[in-house]
PDB file of C-alpha atoms and ligand atoms in Angstrom:
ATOM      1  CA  UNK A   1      -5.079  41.052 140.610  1.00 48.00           C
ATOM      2  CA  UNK A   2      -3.073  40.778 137.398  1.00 55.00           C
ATOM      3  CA  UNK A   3      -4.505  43.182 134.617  1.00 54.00           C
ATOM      4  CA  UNK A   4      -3.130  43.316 130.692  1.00 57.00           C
ATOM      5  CA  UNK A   5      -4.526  46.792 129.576  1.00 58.00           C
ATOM      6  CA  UNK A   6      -7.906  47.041 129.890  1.00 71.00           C
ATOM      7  CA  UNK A   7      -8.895  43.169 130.939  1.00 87.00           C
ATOM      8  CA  UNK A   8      -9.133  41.930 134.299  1.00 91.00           C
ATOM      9  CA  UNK A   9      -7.203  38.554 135.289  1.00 96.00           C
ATOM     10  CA  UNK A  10      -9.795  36.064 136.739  1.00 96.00           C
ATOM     11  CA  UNK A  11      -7.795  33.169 136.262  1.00 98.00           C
ATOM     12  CA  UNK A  12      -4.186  34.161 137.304  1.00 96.00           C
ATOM     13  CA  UNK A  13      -2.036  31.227 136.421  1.00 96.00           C
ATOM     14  CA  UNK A  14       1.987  31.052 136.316  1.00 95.00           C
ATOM     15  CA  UNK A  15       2.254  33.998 138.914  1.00 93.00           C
ATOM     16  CA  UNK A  16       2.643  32.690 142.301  1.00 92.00           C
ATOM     17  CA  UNK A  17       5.104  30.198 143.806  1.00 92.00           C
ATOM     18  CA  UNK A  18       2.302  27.627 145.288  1.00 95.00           C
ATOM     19  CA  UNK A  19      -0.252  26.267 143.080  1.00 94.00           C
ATOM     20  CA  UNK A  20      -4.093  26.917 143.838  1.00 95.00           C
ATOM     21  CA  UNK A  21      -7.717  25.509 143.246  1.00 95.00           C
ATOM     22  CA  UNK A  22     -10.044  28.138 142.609  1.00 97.00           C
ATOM     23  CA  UNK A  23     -13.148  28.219 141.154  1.00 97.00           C
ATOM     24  CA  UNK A  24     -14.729  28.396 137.734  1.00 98.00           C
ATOM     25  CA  UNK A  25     -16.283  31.559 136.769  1.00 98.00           C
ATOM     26  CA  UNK A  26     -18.322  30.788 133.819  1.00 98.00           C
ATOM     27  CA  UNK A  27     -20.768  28.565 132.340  1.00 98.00           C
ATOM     28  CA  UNK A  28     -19.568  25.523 130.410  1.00 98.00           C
ATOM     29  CA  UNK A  29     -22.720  25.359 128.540  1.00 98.00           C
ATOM     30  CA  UNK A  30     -23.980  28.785 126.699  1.00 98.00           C
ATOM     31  CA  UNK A  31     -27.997  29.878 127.035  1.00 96.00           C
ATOM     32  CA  UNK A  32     -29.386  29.750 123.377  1.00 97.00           C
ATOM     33  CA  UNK A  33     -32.108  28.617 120.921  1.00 97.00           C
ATOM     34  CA  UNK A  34     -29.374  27.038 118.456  1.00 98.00           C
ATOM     35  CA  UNK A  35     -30.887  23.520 116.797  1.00 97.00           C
ATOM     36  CA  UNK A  36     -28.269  20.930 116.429  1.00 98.00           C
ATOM     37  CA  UNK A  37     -27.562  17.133 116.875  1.00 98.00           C
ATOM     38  CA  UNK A  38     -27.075  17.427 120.630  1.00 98.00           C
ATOM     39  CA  UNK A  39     -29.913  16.541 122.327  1.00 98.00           C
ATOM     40  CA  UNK A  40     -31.140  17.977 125.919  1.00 98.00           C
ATOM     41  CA  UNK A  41     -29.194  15.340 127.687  1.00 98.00           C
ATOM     42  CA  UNK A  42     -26.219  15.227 125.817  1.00 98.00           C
ATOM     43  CA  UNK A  43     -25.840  19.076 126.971  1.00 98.00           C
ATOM     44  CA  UNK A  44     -26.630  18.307 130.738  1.00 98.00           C
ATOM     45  CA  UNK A  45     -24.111  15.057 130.502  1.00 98.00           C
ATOM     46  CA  UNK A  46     -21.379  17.893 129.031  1.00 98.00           C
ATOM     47  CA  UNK A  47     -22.362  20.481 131.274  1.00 98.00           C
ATOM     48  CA  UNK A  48     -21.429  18.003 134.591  1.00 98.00           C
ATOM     49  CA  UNK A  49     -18.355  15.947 132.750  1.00 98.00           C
ATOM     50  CA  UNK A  50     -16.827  19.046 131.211  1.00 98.00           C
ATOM     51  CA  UNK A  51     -17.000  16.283 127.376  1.00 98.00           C
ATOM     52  CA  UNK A  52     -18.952  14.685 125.487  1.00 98.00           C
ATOM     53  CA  UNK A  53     -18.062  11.254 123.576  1.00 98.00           C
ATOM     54  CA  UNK A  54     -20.432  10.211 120.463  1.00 98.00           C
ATOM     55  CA  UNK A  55     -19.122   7.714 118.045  1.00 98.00           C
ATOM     56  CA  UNK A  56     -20.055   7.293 115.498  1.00 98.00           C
ATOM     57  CA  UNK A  57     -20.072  11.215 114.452  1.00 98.00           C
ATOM     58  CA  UNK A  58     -18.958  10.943 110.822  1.00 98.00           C
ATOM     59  CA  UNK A  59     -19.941   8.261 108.183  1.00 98.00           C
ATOM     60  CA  UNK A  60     -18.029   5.799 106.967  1.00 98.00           C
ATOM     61  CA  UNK A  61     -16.970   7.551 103.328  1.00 98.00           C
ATOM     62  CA  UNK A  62     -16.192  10.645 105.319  1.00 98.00           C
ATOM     63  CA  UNK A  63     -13.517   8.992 107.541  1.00 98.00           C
ATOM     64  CA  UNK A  64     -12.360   7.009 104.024  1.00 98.00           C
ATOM     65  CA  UNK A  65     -11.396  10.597 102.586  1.00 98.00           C
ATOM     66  CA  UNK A  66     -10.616  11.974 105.684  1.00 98.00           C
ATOM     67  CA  UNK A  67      -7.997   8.942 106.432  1.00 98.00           C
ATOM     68  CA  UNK A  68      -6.890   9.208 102.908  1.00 98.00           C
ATOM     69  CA  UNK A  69      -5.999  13.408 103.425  1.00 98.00           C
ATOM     70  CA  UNK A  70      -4.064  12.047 106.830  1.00 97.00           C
ATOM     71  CA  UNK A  71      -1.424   9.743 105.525  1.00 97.00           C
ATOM     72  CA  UNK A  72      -0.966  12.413 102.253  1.00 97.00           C
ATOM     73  CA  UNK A  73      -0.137  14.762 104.909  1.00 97.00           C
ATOM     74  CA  UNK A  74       1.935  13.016 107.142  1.00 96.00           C
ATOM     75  CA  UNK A  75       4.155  11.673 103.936  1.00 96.00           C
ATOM     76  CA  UNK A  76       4.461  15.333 103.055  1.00 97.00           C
ATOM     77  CA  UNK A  77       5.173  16.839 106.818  1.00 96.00           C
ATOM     78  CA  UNK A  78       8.216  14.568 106.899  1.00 95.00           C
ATOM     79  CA  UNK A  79      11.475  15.956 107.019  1.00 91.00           C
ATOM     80  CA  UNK A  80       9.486  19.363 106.349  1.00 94.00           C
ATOM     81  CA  UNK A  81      11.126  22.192 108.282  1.00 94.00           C
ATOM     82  CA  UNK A  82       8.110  24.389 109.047  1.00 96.00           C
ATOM     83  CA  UNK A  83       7.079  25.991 112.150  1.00 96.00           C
ATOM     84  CA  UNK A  84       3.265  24.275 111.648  1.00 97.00           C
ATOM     85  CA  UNK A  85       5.506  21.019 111.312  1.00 97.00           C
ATOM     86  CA  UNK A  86       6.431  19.365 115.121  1.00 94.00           C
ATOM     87  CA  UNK A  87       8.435  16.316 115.916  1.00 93.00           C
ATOM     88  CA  UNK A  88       8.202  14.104 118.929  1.00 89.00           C
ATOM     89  CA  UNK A  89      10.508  15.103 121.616  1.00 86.00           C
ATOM     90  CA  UNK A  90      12.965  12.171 121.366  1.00 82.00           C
ATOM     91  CA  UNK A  91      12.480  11.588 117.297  1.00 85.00           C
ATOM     92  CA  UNK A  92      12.124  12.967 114.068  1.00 88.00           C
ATOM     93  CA  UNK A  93       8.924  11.133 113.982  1.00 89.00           C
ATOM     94  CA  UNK A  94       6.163  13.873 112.909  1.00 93.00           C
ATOM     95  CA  UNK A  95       4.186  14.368 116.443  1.00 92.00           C
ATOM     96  CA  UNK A  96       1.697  17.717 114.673  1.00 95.00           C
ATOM     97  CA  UNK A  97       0.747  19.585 112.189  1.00 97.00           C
ATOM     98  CA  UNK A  98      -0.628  22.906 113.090  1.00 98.00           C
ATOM     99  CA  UNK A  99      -3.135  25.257 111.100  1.00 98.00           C
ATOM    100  CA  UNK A 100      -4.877  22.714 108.667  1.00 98.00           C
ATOM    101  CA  UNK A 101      -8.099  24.456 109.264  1.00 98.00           C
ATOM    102  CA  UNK A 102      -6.111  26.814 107.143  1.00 98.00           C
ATOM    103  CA  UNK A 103      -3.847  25.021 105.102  1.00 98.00           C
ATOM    104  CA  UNK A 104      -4.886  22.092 103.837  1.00 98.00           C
ATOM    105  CA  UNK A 105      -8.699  22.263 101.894  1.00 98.00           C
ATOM    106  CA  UNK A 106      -9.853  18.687 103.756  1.00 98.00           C
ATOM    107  CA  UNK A 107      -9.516  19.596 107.007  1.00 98.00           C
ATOM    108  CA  UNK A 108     -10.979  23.192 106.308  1.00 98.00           C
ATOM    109  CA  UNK A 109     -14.016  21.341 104.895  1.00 98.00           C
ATOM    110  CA  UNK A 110     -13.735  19.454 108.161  1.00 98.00           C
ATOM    111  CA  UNK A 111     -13.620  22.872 110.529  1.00 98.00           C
ATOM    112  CA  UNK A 112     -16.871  23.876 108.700  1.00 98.00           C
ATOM    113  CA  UNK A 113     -18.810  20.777 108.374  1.00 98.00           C
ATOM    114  CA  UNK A 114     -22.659  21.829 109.534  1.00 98.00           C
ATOM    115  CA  UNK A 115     -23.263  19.372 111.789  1.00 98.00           C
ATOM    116  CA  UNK A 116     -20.079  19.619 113.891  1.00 98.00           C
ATOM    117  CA  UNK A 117     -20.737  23.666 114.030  1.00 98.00           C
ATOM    118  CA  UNK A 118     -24.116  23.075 114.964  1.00 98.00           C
ATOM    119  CA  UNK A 119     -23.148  20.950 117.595  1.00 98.00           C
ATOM    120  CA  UNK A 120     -20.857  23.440 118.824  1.00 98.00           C
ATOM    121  CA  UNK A 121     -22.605  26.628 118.745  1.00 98.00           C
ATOM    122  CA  UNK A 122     -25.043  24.730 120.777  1.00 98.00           C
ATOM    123  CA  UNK A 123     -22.892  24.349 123.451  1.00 98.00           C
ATOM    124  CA  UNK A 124     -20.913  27.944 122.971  1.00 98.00           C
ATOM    125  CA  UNK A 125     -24.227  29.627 122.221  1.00 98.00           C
ATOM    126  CA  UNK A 126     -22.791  32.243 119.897  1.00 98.00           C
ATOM    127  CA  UNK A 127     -21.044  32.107 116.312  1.00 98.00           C
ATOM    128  CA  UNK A 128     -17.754  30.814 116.564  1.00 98.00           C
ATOM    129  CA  UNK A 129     -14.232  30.947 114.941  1.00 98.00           C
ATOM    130  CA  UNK A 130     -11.087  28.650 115.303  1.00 98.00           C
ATOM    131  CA  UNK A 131      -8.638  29.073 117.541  1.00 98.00           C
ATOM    132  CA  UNK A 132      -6.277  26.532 117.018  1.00 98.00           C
ATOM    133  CA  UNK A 133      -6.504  23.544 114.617  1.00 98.00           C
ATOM    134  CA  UNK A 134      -4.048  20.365 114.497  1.00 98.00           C
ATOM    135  CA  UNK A 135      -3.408  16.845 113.523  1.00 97.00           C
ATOM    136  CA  UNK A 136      -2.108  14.756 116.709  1.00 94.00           C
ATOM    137  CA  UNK A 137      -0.049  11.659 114.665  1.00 93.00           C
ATOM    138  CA  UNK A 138       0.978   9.814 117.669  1.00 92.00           C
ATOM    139  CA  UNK A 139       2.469   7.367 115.916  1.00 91.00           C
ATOM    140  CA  UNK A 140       3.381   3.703 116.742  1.00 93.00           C
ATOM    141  CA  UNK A 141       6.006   2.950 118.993  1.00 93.00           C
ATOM    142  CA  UNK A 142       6.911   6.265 119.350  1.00 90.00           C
ATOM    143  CA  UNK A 143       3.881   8.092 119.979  1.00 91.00           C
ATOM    144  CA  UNK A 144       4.878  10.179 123.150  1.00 91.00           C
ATOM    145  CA  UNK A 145       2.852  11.406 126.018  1.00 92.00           C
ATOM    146  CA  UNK A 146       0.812  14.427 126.659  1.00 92.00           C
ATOM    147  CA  UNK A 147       1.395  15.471 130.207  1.00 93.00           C
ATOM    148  CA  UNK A 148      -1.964  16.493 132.054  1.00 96.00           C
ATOM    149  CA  UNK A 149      -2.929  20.131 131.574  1.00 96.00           C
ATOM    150  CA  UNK A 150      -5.904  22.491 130.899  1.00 98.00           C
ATOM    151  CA  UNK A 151      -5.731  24.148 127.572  1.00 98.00           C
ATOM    152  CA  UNK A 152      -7.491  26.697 128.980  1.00 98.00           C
ATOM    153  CA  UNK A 153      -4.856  27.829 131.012  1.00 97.00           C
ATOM    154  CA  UNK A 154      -2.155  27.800 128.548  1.00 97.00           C
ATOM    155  CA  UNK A 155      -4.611  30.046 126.613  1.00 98.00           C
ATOM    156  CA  UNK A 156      -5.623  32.170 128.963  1.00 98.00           C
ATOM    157  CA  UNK A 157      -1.831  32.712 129.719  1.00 97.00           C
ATOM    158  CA  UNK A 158       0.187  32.614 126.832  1.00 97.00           C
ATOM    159  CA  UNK A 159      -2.553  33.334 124.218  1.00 98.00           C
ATOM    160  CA  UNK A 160      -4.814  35.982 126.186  1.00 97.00           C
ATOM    161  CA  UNK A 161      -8.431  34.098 125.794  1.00 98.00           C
ATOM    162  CA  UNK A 162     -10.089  36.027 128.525  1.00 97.00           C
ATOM    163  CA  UNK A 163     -13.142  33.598 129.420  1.00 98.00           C
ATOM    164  CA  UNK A 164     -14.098  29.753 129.488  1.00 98.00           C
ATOM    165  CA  UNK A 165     -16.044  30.381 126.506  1.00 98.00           C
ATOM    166  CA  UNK A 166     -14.099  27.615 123.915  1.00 98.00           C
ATOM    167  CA  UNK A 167     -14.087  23.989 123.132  1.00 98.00           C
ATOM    168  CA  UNK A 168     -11.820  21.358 121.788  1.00 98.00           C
ATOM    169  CA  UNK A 169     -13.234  18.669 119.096  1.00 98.00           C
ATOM    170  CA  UNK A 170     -10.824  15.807 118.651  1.00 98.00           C
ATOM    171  CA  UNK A 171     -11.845  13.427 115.893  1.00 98.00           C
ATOM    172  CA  UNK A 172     -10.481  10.298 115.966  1.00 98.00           C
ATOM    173  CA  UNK A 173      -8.817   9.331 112.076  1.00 98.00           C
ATOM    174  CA  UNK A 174      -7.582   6.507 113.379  1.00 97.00           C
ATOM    175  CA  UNK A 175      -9.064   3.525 115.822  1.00 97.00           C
ATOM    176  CA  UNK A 176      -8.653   4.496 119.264  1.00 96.00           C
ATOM    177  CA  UNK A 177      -8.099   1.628 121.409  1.00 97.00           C
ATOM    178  CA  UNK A 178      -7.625   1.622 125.218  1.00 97.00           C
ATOM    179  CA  UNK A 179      -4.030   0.851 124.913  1.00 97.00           C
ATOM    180  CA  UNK A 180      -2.553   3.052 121.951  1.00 96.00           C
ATOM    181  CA  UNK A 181      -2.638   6.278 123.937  1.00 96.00           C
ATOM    182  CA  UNK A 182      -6.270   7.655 123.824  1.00 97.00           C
ATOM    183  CA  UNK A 183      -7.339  10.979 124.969  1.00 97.00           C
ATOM    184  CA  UNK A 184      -7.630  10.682 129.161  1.00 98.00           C
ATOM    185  CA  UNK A 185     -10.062  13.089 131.247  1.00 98.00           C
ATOM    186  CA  UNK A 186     -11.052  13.882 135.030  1.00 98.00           C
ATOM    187  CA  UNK A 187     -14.548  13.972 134.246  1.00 98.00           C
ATOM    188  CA  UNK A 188     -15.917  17.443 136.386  1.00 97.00           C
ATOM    189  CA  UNK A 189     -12.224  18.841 136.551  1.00 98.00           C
ATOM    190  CA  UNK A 190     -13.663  21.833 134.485  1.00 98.00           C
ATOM    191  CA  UNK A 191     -14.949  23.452 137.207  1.00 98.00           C
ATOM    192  CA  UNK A 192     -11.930  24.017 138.980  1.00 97.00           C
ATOM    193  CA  UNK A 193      -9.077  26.135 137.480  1.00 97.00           C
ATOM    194  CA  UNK A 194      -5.862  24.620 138.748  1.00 97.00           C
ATOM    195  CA  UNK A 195      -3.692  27.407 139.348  1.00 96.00           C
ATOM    196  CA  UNK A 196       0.108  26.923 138.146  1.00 93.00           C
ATOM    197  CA  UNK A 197       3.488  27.522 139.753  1.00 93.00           C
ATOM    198  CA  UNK A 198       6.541  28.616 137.539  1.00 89.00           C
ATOM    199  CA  UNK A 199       7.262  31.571 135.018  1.00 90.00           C
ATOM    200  CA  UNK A 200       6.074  31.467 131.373  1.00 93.00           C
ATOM    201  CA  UNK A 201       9.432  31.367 129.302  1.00 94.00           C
ATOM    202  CA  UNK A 202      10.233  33.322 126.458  1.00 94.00           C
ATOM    203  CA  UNK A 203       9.053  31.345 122.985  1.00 93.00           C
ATOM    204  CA  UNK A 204       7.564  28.614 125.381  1.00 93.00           C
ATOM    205  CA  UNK A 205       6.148  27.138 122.555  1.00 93.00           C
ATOM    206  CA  UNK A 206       8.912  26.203 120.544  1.00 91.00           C
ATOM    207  CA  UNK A 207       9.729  23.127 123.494  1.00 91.00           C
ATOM    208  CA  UNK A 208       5.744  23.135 124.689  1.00 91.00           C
ATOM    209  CA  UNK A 209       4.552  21.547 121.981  1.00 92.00           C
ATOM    210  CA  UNK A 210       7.264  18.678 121.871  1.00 89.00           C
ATOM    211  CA  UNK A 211       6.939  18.336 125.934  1.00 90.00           C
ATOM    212  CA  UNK A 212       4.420  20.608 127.991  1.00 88.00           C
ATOM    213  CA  UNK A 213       6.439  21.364 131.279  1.00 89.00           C
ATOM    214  CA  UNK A 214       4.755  24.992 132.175  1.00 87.00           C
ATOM    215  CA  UNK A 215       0.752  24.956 133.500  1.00 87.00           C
ATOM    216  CA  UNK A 216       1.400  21.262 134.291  1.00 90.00           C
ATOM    217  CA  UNK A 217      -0.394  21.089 137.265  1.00 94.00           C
ATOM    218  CA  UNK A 218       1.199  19.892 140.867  1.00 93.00           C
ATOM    219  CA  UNK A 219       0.836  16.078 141.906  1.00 95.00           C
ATOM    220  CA  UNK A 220      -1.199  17.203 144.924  1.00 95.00           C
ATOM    221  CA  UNK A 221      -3.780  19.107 142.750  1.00 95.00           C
ATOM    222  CA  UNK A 222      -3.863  16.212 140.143  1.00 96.00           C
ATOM    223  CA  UNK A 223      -4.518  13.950 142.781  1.00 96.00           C
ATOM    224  CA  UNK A 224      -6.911  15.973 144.388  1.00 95.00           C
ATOM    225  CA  UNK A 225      -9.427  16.326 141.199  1.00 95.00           C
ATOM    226  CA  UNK A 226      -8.927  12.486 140.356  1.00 96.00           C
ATOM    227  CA  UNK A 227      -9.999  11.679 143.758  1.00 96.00           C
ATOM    228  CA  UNK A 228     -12.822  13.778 142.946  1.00 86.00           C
ATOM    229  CA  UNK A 229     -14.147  11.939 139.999  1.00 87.00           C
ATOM    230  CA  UNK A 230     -11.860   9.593 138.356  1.00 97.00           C
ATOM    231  CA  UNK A 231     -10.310   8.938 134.537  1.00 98.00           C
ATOM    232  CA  UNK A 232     -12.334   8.205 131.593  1.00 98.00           C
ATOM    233  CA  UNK A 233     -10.938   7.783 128.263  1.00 97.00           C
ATOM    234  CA  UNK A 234     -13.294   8.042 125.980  1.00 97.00           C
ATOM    235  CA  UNK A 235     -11.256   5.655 123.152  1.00 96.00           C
ATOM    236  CA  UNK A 236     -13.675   5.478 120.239  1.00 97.00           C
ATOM    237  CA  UNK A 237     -13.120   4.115 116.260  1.00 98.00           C
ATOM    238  CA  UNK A 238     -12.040   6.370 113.694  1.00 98.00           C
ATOM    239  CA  UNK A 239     -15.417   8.595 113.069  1.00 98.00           C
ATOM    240  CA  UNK A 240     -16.272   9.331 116.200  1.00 98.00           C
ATOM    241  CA  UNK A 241     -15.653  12.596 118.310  1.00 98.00           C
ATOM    242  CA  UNK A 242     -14.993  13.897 121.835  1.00 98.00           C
ATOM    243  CA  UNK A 243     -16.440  17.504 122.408  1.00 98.00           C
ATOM    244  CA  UNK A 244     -14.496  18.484 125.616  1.00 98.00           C
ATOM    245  CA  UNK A 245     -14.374  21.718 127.787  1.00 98.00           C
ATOM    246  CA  UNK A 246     -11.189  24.157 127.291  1.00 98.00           C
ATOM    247  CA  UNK A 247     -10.895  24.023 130.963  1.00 98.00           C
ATOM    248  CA  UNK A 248     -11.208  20.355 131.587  1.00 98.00           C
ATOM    249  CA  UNK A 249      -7.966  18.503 132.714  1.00 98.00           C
ATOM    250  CA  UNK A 250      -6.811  15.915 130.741  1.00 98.00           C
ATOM    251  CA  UNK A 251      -3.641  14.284 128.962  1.00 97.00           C
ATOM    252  CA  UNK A 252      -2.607  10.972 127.281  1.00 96.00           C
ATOM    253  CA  UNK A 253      -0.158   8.362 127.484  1.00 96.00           C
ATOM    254  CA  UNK A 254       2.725   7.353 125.120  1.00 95.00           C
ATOM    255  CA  UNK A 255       2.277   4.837 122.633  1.00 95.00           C
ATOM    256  CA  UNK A 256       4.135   1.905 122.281  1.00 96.00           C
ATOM    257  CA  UNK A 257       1.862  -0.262 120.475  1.00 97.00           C
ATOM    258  CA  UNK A 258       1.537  -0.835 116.449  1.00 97.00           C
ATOM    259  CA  UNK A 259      -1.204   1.223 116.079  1.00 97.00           C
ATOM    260  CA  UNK A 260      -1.077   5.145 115.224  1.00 95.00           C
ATOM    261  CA  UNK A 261      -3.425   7.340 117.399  1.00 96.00           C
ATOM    262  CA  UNK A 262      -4.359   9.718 115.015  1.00 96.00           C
ATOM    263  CA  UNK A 263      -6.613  12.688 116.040  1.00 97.00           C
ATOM    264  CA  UNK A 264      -7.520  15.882 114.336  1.00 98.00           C
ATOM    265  CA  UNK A 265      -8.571  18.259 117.026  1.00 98.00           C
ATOM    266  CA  UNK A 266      -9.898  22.174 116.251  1.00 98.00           C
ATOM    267  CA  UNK A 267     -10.566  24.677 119.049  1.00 98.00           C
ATOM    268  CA  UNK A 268     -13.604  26.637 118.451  1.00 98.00           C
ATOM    269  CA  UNK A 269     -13.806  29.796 120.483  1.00 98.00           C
ATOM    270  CA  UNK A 270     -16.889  32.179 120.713  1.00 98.00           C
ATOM    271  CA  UNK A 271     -16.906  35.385 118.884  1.00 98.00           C
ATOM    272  CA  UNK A 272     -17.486  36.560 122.160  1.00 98.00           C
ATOM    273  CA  UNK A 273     -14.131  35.646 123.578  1.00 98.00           C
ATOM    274  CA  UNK A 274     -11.994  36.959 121.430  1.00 97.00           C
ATOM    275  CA  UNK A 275      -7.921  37.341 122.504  1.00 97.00           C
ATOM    276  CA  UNK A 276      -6.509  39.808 124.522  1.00 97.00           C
ATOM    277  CA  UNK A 277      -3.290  40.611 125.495  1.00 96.00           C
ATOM    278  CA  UNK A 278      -1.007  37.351 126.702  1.00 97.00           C
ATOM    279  CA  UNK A 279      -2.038  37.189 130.373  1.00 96.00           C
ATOM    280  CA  UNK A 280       2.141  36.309 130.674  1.00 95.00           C
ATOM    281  CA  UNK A 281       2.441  39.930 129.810  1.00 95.00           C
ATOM    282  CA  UNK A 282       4.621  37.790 126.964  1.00 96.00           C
ATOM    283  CA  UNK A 283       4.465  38.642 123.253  1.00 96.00           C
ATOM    284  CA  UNK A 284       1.556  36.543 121.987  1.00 96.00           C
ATOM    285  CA  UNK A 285       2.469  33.193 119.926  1.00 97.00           C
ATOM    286  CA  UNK A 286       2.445  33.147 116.516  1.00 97.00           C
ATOM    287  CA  UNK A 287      -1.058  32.741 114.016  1.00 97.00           C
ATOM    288  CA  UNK A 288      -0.497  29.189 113.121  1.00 97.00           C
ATOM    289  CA  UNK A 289      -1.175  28.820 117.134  1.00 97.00           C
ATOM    290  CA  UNK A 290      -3.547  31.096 118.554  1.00 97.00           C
ATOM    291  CA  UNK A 291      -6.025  32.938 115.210  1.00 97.00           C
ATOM    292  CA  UNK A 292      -5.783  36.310 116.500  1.00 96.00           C
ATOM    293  CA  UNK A 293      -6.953  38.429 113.416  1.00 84.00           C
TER     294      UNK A 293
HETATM  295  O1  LIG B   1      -0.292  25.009 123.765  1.00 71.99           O
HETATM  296  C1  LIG B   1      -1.322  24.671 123.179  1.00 71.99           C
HETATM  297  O2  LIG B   1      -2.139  25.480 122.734  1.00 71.99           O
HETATM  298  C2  LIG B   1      -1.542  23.193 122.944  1.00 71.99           C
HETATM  299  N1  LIG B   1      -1.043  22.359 123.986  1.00 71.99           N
HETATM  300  C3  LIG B   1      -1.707  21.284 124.393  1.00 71.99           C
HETATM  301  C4  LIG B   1      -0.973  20.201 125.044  1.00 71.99           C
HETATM  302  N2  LIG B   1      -3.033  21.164 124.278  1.00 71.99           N
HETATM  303  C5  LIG B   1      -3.700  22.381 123.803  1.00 71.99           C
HETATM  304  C6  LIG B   1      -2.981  22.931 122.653  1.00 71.99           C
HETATM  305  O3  LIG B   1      -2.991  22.131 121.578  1.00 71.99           O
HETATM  306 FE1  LIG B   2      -4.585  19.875 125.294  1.00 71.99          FE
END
């Protein structure tokens, strides 16, 4: 068992040269007494499907300035060379922006609005802090994929998040349609942690983010949890929200239609959870990535 100073390895990922299925080790949903807008069975449906799809979430003049704040960004994120800043893989088309829980006052509103916390810390059951925020462009025509993956694992390995104890929120700002590249998940895939071949290279992150090739799970594995329980994309109009499980696999196609798939996703993690060393034994990604202070 892999240990970085003084905590234990339970999900060992990236180590070995076959890939394995083990088991999850925590709860998905929390114990607690916080009140919220998720009601009893929206926490059982999460707790078996590893996400939860509501739409709407916001209200129409929310999504109006929210929608407004996008296109203001993406104009300025153009031809701006800044780590935060990242291209598609095969354009200089503007694929994310990273850290606009911190940079940009809209979206920090956004990171704090009460009824998306409450809806969180009812499902993380403790106070909460963000992990990682960013705005997913996916832009017509050359919107390009997201190969499957766990987050959890790349942040377990590269960013040292010890336990299952994190969630992502991805808000669609633009209309998801079936066809323009929406979020996919294997509903259930949560509770399985698909362990990865291959090592962790240096500065992974400066190709991972243009085109994820390490903790892409094997064929066999993917197959294997599909078989399981199928693909839903949960495609919703600009307003609406999918809570989903750091752990849960998912991914999402390329886009070749007209219409940008625009998502502003923010990964709460329990002050409970806090990072620990990079589980790659790596030097741990920079702020804008992983909030470590
Ligand atoms: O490396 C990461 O943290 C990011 N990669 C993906 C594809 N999803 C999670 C996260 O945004
Ligand atoms: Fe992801």
């Amino acid at each position: 068992m892999q240990t970085n100073n003084a905590v234990k390895d339970v999900y060992p990922s990236r180590v070995a040269d076959q890939p394995q299925i083990l088991k999850r080790q925590d709860p998905v949903v929390y114990p607690n007494d916080y009140d919220g807008p998720l009601s009893k069975d929206d926490l059982n449906g999460y707790e078996k499907d590893g996400y939860l799809f509501m739409d709407p979430f916001f209200t129409p003049d929310e999504v109006a300035e929210l929608q407004k704040e996008l296109h203001k960004l993406l104009t300025e994120s153009r031809g701006l060379k800044k780590p935060e800043v990242i291209l598609e893989p095969e354009s200089e088309e503007v694929r994310s922006v990273f850290a606009v829980h911190r940079d940009n006052e809209v979206f920090k509103a956004l990171s704090n609005h009460p009824k998306l916390q409450a809806a969180v810390k009812q499902i993380l059951g403790s106070e909460v802090y963000i992990h990682q925020s960013r705005i997913n462009f996916k832009p017509g025509f050359r919107g390009k994929e997201f190969q499957w993956h766990s987050d959890f694992e790349t942040w377990h390995v590269e960013d040292g998040m010890p336990r299952m104890r994190a969630l992502s929120c991805s808000i669609a700002l633009s209309d998801n349609y079936p066809f323009n590249g929406p979020l996919m998940v294997i509903p259930g895939s949560h509770k399985h942690f698909i362990a990865c071949v291959g090592r962790t290279p240096d500065k992974n992150y400066e190709n991972s983010l243009r085109r994820q090739e390490y903790g892409v799970p094997d064929q066999e594995s993917l197959t294997w949890l599909v078989k399981e329980s199928g693909i839903e994309q949960p495609a919703g109009k600009a307003g609406s929200i999918v809570f989903f499980d750091c752990n849960i696999m998912h991914g999402s196609n390329s886009n070749i239609t007209p219409y940008p798939r625009s998502n502003a996703f923010y990964v709460f993690n329990s002050v409970e959870n806090k990072l620990t060393e990079p589980f790659s034994g790596l030097p741990p990604r920079p702020a804008y990535i992983a909030t470590r202070d």
